[in-house]
Short mmCIF file of C-alpha atoms in Angstrom, two decimals:
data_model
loop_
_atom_site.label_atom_id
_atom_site.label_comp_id
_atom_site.label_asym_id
_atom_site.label_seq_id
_atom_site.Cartn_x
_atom_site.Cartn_y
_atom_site.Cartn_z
CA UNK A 28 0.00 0.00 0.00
CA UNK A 29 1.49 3.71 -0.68
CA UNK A 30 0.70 6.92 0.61
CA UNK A 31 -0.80 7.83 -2.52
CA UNK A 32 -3.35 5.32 -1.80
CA UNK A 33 -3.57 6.06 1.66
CA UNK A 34 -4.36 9.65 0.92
CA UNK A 35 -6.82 9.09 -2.13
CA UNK A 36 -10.17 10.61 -1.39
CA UNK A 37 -13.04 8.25 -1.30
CA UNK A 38 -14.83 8.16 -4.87
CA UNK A 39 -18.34 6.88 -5.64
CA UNK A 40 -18.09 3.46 -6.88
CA UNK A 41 -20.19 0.62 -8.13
CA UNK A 42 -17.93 -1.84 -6.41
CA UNK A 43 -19.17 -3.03 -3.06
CA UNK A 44 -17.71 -1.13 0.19
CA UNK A 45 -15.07 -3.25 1.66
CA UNK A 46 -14.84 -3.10 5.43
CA UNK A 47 -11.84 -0.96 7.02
CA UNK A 48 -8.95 -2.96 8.16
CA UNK A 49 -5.82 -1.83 10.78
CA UNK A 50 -4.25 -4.82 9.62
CA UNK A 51 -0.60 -4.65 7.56
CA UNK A 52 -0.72 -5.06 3.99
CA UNK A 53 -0.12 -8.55 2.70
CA UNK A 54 3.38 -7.56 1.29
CA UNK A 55 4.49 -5.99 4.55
CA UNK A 56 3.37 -9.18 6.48
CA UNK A 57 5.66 -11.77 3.21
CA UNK A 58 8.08 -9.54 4.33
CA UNK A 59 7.96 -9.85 7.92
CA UNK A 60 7.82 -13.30 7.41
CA UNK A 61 10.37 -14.59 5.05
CA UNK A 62 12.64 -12.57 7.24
CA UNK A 63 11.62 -14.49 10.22
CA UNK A 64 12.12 -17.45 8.46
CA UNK A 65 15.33 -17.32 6.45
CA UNK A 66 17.00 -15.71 9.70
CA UNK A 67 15.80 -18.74 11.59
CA UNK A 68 16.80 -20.78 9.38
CA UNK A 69 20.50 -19.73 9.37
CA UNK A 70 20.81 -19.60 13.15
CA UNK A 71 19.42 -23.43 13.19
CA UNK A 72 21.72 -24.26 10.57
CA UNK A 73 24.93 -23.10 12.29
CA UNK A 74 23.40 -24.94 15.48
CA UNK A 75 22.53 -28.15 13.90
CA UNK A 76 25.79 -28.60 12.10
CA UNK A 77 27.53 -28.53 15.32
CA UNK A 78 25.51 -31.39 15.98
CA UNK A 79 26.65 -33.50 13.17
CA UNK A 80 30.24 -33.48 13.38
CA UNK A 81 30.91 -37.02 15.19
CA UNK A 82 28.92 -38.40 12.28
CA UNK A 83 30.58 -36.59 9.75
CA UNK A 84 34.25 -37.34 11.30
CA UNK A 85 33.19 -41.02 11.27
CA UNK A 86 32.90 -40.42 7.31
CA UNK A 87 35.46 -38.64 6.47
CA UNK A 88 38.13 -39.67 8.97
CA UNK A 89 39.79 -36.26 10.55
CA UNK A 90 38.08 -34.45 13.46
CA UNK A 91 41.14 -31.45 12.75
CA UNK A 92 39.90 -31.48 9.14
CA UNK A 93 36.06 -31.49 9.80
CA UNK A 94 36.27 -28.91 12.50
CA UNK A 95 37.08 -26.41 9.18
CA UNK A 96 33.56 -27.20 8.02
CA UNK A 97 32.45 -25.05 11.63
CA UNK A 98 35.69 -22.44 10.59
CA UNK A 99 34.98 -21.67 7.01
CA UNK A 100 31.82 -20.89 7.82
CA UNK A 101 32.00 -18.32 10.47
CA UNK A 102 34.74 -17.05 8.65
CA UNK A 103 32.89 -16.47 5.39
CA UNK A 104 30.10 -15.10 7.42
CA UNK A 105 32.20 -12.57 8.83
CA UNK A 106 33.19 -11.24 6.00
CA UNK A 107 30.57 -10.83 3.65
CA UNK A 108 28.78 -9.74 6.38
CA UNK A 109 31.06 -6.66 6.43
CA UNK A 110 30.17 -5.85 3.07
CA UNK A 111 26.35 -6.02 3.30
CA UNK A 112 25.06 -2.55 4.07
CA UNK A 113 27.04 -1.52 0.64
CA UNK A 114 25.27 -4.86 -1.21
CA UNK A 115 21.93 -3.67 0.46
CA UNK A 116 22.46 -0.34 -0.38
CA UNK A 117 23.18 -1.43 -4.44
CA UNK A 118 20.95 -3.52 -5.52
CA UNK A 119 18.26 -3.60 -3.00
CA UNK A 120 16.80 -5.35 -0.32
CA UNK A 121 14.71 -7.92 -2.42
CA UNK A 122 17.27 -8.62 -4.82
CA UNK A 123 19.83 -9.15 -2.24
CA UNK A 124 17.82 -11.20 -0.44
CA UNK A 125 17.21 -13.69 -3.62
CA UNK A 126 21.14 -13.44 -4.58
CA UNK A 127 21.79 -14.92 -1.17
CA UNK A 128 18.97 -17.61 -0.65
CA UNK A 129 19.90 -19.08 -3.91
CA UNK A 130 23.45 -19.02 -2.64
CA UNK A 131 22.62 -20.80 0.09
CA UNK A 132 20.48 -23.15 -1.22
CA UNK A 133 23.07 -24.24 -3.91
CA UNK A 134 25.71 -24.41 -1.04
CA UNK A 135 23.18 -26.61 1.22
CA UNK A 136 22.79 -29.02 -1.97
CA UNK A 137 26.46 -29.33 -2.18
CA UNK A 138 26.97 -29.84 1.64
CA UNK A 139 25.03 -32.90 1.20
CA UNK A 140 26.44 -34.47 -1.52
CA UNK A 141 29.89 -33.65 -0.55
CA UNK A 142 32.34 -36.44 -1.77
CA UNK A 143 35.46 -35.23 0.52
CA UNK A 144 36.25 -33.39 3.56
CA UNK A 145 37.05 -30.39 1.48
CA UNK A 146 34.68 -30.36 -0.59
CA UNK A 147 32.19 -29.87 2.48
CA UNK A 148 34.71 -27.24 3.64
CA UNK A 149 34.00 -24.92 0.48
CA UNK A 150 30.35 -25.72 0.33
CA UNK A 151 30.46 -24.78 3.71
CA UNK A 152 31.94 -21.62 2.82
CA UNK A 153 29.44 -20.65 0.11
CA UNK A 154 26.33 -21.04 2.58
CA UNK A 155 28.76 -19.23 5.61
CA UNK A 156 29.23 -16.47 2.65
CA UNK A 157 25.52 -16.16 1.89
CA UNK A 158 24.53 -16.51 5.49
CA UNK A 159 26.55 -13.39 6.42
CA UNK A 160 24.35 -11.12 3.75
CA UNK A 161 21.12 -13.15 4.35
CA UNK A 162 21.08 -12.09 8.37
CA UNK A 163 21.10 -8.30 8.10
CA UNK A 164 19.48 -8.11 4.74
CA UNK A 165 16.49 -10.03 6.43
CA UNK A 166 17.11 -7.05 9.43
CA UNK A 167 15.67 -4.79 6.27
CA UNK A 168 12.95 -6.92 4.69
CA UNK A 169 11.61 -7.20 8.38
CA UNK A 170 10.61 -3.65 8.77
CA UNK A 171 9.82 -2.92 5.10
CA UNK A 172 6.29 -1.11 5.59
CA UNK A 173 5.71 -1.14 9.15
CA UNK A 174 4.94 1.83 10.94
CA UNK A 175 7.85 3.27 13.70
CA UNK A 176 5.44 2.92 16.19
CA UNK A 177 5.70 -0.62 15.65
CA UNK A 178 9.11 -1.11 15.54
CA UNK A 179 9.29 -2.26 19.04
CA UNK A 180 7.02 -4.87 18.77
CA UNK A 181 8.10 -6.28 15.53
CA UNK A 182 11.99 -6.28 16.55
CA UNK A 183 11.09 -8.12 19.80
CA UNK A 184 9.13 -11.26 17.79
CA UNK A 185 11.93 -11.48 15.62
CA UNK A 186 14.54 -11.45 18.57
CA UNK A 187 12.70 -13.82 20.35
CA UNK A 188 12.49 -16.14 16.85
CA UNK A 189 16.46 -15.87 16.95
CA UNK A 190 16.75 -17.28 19.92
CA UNK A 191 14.76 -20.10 19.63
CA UNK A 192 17.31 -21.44 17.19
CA UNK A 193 20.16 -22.19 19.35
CA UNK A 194 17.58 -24.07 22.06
CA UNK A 195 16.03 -26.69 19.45
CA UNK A 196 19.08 -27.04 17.52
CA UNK A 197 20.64 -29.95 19.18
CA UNK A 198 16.94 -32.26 19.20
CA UNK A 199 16.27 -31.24 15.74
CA UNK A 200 20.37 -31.65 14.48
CA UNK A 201 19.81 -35.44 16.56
CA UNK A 202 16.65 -36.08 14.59
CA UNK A 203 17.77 -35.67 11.55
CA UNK A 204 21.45 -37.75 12.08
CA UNK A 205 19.79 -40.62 14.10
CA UNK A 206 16.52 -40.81 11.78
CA UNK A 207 16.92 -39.42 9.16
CA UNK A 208 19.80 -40.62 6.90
CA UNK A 209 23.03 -39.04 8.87
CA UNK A 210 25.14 -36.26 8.60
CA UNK A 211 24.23 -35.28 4.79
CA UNK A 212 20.26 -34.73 6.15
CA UNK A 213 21.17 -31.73 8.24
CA UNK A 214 22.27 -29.52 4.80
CA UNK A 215 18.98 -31.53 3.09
CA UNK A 216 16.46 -29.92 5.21
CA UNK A 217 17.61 -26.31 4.47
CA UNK A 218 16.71 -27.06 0.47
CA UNK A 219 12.93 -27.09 1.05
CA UNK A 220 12.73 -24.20 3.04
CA UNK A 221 15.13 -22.00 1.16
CA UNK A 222 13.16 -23.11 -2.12
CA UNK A 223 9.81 -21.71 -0.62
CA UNK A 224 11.77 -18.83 0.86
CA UNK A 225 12.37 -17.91 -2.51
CA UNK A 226 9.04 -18.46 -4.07
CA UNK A 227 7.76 -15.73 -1.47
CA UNK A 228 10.68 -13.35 -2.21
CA UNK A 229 10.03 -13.14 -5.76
CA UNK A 230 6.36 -12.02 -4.97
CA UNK A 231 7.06 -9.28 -2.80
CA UNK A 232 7.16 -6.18 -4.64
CA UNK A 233 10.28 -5.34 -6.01
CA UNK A 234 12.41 -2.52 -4.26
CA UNK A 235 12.08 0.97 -4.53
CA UNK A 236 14.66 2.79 -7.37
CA UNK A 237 17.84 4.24 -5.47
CA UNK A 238 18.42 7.31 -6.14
CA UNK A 239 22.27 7.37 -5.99
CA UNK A 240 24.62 4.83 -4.82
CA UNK A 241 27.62 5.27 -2.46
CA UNK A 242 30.67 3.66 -4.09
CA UNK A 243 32.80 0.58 -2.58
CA UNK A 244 35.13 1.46 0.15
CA UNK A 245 37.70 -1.28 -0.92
CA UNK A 246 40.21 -0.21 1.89
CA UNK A 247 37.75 -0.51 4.13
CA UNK A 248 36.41 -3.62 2.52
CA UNK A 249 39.73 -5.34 2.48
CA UNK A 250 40.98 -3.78 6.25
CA UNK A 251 37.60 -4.67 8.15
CA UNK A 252 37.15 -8.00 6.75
CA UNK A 253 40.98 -8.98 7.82
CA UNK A 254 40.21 -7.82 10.99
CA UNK A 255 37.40 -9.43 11.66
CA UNK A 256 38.07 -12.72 10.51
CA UNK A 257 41.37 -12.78 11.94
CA UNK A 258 40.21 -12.00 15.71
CA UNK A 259 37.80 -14.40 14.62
CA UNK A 260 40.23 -16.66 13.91
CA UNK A 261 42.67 -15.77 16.75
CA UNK A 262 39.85 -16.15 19.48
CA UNK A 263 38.57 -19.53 18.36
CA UNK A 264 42.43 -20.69 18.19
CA UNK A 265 42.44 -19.45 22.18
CA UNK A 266 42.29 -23.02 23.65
CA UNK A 267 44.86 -24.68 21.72
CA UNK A 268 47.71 -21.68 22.06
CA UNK A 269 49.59 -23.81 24.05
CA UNK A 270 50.12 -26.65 21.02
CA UNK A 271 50.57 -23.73 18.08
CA UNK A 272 51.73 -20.23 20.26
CA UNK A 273 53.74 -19.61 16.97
CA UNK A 274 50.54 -19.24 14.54
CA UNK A 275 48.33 -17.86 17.56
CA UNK A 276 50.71 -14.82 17.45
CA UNK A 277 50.87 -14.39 14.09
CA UNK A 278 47.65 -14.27 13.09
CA UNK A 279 46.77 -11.86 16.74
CA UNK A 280 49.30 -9.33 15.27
CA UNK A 281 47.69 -9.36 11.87
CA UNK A 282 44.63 -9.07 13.40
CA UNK A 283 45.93 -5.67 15.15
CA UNK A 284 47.42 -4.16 11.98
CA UNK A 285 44.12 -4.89 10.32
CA UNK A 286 41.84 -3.29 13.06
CA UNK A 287 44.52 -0.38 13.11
CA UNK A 288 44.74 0.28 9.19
CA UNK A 289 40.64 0.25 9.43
CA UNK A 290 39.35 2.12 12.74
CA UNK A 291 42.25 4.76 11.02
CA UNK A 292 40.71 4.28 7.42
CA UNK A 293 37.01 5.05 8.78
CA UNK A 294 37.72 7.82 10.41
CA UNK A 295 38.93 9.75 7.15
CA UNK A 296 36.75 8.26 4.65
CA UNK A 297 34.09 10.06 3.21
CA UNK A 298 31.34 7.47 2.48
CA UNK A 299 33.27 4.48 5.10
CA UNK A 300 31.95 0.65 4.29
CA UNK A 301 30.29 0.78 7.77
CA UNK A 302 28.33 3.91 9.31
CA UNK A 303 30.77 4.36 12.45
CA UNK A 304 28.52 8.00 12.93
CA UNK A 305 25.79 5.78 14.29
CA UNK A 306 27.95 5.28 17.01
CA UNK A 307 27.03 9.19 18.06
CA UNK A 308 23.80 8.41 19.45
CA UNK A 309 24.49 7.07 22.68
CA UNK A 310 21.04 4.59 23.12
CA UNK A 311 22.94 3.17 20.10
CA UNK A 312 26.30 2.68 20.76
CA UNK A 313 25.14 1.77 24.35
CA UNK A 314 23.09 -0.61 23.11
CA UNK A 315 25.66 -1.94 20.61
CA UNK A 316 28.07 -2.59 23.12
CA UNK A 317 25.89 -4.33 25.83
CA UNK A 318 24.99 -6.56 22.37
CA UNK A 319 28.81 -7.51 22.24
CA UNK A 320 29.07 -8.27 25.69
CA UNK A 321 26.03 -10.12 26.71
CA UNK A 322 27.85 -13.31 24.64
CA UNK A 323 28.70 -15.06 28.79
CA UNK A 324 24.86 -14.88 29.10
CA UNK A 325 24.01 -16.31 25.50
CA UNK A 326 26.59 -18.55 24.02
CA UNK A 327 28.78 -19.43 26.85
CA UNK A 328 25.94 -21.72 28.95
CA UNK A 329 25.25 -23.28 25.46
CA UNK A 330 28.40 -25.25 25.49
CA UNK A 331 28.51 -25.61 29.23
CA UNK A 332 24.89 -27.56 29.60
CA UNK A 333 25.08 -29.78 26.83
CA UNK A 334 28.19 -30.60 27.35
CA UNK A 335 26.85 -31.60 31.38
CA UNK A 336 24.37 -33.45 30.37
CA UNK A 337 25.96 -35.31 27.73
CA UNK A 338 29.76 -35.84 29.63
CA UNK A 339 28.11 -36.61 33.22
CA UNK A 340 24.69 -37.56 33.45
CA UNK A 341 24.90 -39.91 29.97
CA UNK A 342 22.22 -38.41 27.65
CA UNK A 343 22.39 -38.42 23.92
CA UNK A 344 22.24 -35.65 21.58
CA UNK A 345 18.24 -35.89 21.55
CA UNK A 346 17.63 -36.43 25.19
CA UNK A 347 19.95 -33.34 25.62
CA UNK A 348 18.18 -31.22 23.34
CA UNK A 349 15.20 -32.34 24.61
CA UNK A 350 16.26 -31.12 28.16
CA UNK A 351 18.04 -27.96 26.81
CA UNK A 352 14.80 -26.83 24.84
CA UNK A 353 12.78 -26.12 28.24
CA UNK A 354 14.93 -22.77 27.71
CA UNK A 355 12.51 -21.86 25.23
CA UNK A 356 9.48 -21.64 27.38
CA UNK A 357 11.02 -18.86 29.07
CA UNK A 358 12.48 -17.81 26.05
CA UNK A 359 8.70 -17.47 24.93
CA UNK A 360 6.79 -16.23 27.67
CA UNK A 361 9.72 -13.20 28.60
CA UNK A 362 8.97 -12.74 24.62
CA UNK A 363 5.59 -11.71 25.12
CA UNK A 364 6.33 -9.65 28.05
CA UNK A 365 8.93 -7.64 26.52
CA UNK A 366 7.65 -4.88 24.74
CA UNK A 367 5.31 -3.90 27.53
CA UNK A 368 8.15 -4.16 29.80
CA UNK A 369 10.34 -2.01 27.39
CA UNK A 370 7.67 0.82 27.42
CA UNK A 371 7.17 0.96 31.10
CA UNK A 372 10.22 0.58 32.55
CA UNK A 373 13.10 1.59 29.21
CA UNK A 374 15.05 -1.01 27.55
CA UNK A 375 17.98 -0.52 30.17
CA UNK A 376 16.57 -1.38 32.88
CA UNK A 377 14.43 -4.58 31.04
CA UNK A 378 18.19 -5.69 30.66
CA UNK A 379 18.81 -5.76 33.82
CA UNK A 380 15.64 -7.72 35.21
CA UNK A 381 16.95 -9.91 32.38
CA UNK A 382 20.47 -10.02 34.16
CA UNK A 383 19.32 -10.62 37.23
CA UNK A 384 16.41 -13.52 36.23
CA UNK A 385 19.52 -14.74 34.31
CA UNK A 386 21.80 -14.74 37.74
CA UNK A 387 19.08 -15.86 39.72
CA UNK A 388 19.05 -18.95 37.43
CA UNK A 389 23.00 -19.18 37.10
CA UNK A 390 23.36 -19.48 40.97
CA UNK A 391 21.73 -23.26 42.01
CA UNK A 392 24.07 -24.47 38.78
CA UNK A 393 27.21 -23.63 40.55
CA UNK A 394 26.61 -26.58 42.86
CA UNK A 395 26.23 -29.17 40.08
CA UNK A 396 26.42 -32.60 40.85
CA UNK A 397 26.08 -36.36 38.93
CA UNK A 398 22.80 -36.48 40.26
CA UNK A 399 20.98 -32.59 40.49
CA UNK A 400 17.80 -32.93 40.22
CA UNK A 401 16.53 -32.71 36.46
CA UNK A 402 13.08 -30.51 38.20
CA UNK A 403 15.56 -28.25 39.40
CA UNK A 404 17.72 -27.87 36.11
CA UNK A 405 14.11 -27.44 33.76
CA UNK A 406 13.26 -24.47 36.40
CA UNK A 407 16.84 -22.92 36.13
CA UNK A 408 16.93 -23.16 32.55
CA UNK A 409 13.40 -21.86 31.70
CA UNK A 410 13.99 -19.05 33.62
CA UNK A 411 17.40 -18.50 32.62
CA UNK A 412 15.58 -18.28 29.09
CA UNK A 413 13.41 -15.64 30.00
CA UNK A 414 16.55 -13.36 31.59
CA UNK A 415 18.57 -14.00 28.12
CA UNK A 416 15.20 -13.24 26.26
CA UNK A 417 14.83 -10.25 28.58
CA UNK A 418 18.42 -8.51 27.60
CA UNK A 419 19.33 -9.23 24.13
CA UNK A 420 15.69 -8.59 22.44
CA UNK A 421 15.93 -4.74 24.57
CA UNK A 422 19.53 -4.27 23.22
CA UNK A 423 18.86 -5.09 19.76
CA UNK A 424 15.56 -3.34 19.62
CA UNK A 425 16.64 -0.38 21.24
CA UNK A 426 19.03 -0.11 19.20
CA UNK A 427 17.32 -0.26 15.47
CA UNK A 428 14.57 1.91 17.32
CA UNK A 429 17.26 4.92 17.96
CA UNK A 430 18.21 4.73 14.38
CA UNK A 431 16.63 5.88 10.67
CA UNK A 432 15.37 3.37 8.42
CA UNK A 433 17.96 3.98 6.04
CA UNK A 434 20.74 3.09 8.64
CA UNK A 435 18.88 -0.38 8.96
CA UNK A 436 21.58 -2.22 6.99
CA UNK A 437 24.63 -0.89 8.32
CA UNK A 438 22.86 -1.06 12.17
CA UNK A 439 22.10 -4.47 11.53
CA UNK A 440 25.56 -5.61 9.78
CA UNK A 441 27.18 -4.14 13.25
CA UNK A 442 25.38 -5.38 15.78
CA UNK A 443 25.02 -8.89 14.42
CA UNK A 444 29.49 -8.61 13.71
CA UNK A 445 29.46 -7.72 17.61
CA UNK A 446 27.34 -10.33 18.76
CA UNK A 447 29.15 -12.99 16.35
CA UNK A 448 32.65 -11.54 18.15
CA UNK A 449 31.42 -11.64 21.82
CA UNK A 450 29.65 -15.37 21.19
CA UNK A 451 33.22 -16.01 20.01
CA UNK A 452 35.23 -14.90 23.06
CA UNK A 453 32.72 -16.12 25.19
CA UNK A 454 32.80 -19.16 23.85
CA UNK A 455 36.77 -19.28 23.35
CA UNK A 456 37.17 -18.84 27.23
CA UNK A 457 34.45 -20.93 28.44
CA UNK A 458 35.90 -23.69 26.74
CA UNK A 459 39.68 -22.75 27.81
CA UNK A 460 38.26 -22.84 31.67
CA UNK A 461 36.73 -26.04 31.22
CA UNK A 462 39.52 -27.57 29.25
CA UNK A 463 41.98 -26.41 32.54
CA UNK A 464 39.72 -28.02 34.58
CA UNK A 465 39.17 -30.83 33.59
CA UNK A 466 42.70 -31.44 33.31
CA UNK A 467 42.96 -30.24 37.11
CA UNK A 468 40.50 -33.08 37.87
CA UNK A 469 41.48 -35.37 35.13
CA UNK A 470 38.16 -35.39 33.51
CA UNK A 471 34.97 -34.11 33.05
CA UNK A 472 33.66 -34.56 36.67
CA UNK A 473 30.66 -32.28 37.94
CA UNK A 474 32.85 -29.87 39.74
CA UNK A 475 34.67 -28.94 35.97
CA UNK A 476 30.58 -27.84 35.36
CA UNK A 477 30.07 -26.09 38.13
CA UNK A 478 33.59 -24.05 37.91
CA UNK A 479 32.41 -22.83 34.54
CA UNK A 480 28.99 -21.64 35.94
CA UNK A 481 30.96 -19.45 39.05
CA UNK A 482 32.96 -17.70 35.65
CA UNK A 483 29.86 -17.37 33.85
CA UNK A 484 28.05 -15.73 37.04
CA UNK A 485 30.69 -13.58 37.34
CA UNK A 486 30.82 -12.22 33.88
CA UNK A 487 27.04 -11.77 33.65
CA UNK A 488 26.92 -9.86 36.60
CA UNK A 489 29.30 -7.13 35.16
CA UNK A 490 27.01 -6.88 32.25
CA UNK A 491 24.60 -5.05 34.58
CA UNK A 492 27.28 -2.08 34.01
CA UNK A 493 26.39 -1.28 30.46
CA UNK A 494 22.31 -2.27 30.79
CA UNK A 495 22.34 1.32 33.34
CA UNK A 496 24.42 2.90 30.88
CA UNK A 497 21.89 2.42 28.71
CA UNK A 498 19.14 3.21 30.74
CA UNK A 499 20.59 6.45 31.51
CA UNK A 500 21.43 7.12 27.72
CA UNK A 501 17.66 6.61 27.20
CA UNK A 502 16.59 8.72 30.19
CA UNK A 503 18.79 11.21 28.80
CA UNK A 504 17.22 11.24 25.10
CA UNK A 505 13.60 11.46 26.36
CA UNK A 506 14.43 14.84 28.01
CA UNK A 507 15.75 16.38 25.30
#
């Protein structure tokens, strides 16, 4: 629907008077939901792949060699992801959206049919390459035709759709390995849905004609992309320093050269790859950087659970998914919650009732034993859903609230390169802690779990730093 029609006085007609409807037009609601969709689909892929790699090793030999299918990925991911705002910004929304599906769908076909490790590896890399343009490009097509006022609303469903993704991803990756043909069925089941993805996309309307075009910052194409995928790189390389130091310090100082030649670049450049001036607005950058550092409360409790359940208490892949899903009760009821809470109380302080349901939850886990009660782990994981729900949907929505439209690509290319980088370290030094642990204890004993629960505690609880920041940033804004 456009203005124009909006606006058009009422004529006298022979056609029959159609009722008067607040809904959203039909295209704005394809929108909203192939975006839903397509980014749900990509999170569940990178969780579900995780899943398969004991299968896959047991095909193609090498776990050192199969862990680059996980690598080449993220790596890709990274750094087309860098480059998306400018993709966006060229062709379109809707025609970057159908580039990258049909990227990924060809990459998904030639996961599964794979004949060597490295094969997998570069297939791998095509899907990691059009997942990184798919995520914020989706960002976009999500708010294409809503009203502002109903921003809030709209980014907290989709939040809340994100992070369903990582909770069912280990039942629905064991599904399809154990019954459904092995590893090759985890890249099968993206086909289908990327096919019908596309079938929607190419009936929304096509884009709007740009204008003008800013051109390719190649420095800061070439600069930012190094950087990232080399801390990237660096960080996931964190727990096995001790067997490589030689290659860990290579690729960290490259990794500072690169972030130096491009924080330096962006500051001079006249139309920069990324919008750093976003940064200005403090509910922005406030909310950007409680994004990067809320990965403890996110990612790092995904490896430490699972791996619990599975090392300790016995449970296969499904039965731990299974368990690990109850998360997404909380995840679902904090959902609905959220933007009433957000428009009550600010997004800052939402964030920190999140922290705090989040720490609340944390706290019985630090006395894990081989036989905790599995009544007492559903209630500290539902409700640890709800806290994790409660701070990253405020922190993302605040911070594509605080920004124009037109800033939607480059906001959502940032924040979703911040989160990527904080999951990363998080998940780097969680794993580093239990790995000294365990070796402490010689094995993965109950107290190696709990340990890793004290550091996570710990970590989340300085997060409550930046969630007043931000609620003093927004406190701020409103009085001006």
């Amino acid at each position: 629907m456009t203005t124009q029609d909006v606006l058009a006085p009422t004529s006298i007609t022979t056609h029959p008077p159609t009722a008067k409807s607040d809904a959203p037009p039909r295209n704005t609601v394809s929108s909203m939901v192939v975006a839903m969709i397509a980014t749900l689909m990509v999170m569940l892929d990178t969780t579900v792949v995780n899943v398969s790699l004991h299968a896959t090793t047991a095909r193609f030999g090498s776990m050192s060699n199969v862990q680059w299918v996980l690598t080449s990925y993220l790596l890709a991911l990274c750094a087309t992801m860098t480059a998306s705002a400018w993709i966006i910004d060229r062709i379109g929304p809707r025609r970057t959206f159908i580039t990258s599906m049909t990227a990924f769908l060809i990459g998904s076909v030639m996961c599964a049919l794979s004949p060597s490790v490295w094969t997998l590896v570069t297939a791998r890399a095509i899907s990691g390459a059009a997942a990184g343009i798919i995520i914020p490009t989706s960002s976009v097509l999500l708010i294409r035709g809503v009203p502002r006022e109903s921003l809030g609303k709209v980014q907290s469903l989709n939040g809340s759709v994100q992070l369903i993704a990582p909770l069912i991803g280990p039942t629905v990756g064991g599904l399809l390995v154990d019954r459904c043909g092995g590893w090759p069925a985890i890249y099968w089941a993206n086909v289908p849905i990327a096919a019908v993805l596309l079938v929607v996309a190419l009936r929304i309307d096509p884009d709007e004609a740009h204008i003008g075009h800013r051109k390719l910052d190649v420095l800061g194409l070439l600069s930012g992309s190094a950087a990232i995928v080399l801390t990237v790189l660096g960080v996931s390389r964190m727990g096995t320093t001790s067997r490589n130091m030689t290659a860990f310090t290579t690729i960290a100082l490259l990794a500072i050269v690169s972030w130096a030649i491009f924080l330096l670049h962006i500051r001079r450049a006249t139309e920069p790859l990324l919008d750093v001036s976003l940064y200005r607005n403090p509910v922005y950058s406030w909310s950007s950087f409680n994004v990067a550092v809320l990965g403890f409360g996110l990612y790092a409790p995904m490896v430490v659970m699972p791996l619990y359940l599975e090392a300790t208490r016995h449970l296969d892949t499904v039965r731990t998914g299974l368990v690990m899903s109850v998360s997404g009760i909380g995840v679902i009821v904090a959902g609905v919650l959220c933007t009433t809470l957000m428009k009550k109380i600010g997004g800052g302080f939402t964030m920190a009732l999140g922290i705090t349901l989040s720490l609340v939850a944390t706290l019985p886990l630090v006395w894990l034993t081989g036989t905790t009660s599995y009544l007492l782990l559903a209630g500290c994981l539902a409700v640890r859903g709800a806290g994790i729900s409660l701070t990253i949907v405020p922190a993302m929505t605040r911070a594509f609230e605080s920004i124009s439209r037109t800033a939607m690509a480059d906001a959502s290319a940032q924040l979703n390169l911040l989160q990527r980088i904080g999951g990363t370290i998080a998940t780097a030094v969680i794993i580093a802690v239990i790995h000294h642990q365990a070796m402490l204890v010689r094995g993965l004993s109950p107290a190696v779990f709990s340990y890793a629960n004290i550091w996570i505690l710990g970590a989340t609880s300085v997060t409550l730093i930046p969630a007043f920041a931000l609620a003093r940033a927004e406190r701020r804004c409103s009085e001006l």
